[in-house]
Coordinates of C-alpha atoms in Angstrom, one line a residue:
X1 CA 50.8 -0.9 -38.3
X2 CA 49.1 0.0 -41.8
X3 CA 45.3 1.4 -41.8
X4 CA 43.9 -2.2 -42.5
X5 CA 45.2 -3.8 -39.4
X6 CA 43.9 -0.4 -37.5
X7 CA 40.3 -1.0 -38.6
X8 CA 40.1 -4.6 -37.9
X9 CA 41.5 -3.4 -34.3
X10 CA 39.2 -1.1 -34.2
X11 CA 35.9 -3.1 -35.6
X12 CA 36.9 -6.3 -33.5
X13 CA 37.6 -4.5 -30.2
X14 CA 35.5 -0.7 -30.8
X15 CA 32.7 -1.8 -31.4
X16 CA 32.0 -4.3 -29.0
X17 CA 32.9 -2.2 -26.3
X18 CA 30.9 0.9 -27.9
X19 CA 27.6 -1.2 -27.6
X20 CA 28.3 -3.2 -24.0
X21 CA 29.0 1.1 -23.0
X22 CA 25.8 1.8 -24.5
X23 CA 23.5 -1.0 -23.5
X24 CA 25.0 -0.4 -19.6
X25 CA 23.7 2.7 -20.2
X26 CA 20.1 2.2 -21.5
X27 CA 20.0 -0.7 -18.8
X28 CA 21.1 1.9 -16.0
X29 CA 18.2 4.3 -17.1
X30 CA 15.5 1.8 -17.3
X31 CA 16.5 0.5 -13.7
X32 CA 16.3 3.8 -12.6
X33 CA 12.4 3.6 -14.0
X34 CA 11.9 0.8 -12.4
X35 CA 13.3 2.3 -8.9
X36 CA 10.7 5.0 -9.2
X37 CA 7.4 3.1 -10.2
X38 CA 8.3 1.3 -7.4
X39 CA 8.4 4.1 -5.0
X40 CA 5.3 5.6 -6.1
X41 CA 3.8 1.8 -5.8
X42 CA 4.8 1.6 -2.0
X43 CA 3.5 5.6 -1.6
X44 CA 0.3 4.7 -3.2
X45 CA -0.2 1.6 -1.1
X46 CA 0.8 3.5 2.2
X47 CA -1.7 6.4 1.2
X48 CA -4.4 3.5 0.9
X49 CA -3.9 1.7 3.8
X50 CA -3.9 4.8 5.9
X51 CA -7.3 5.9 4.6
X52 CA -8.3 2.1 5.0
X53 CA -7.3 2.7 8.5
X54 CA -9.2 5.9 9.0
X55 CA -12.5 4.2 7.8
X56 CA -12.2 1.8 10.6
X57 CA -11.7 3.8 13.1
X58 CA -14.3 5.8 11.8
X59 CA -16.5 2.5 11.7
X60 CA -15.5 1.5 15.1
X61 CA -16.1 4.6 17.1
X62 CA -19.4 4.8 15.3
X63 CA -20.4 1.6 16.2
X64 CA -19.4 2.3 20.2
X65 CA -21.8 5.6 19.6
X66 CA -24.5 3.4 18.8
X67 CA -24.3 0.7 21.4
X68 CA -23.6 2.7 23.9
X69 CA -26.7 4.6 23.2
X70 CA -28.4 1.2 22.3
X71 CA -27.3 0.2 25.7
X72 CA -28.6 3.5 27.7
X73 CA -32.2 2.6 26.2
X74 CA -32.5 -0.6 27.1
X75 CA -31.7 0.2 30.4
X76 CA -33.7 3.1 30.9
X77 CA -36.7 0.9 29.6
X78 CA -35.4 -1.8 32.2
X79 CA -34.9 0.4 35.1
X80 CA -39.0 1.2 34.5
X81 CA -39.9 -2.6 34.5
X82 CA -41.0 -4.4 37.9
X83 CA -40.1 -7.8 38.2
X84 CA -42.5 -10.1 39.7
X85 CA -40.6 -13.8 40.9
X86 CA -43.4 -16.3 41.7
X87 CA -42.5 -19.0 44.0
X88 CA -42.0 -22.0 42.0
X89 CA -44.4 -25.0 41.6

């Protein structure tokens, strides 16, 4: 084989493969990217819907607090009331 054939070897069959090894590569790393703002995404969302869960059960419990002392009043103030029935007409 002389040098021409050589080059035209290698610039038909070289080069082609050099880039597909190179944009596998660059692919590769931007998957990888991709893999990891993902992660953070679903780390993010699971830190918000556990403080979204906090709040209410925050809200809740607050709200049985205040019904449940809503309910004490009322029936201290009905436990003071008499109750007359009239006979009907």
């Amino acid at each position: 084989m002389d040098v021409k054939t050589i080059s035209e070897v290698i610039a038909n069959q070289g080069f082609p493969i050099a880039l597909s090894i190179l944009l596998i590569f660059r692919i590769d790393k931007f998957m990888q990217e991709i893999v990891l703002a993902q992660k953070e995404g679903y780390r993010q969302i699971l830190e918000n819907t556990k403080e979204i869960h906090n709040t209410i059960t925050n809200l809740n419990q607050q709200n049985r607090e205040y019904y449940s002392l809503r309910f004490s009043e009322v029936q201290k103030e009905l436990s003071g009331m008499k109750v007359e029935l009239s006979p009907p007409r």
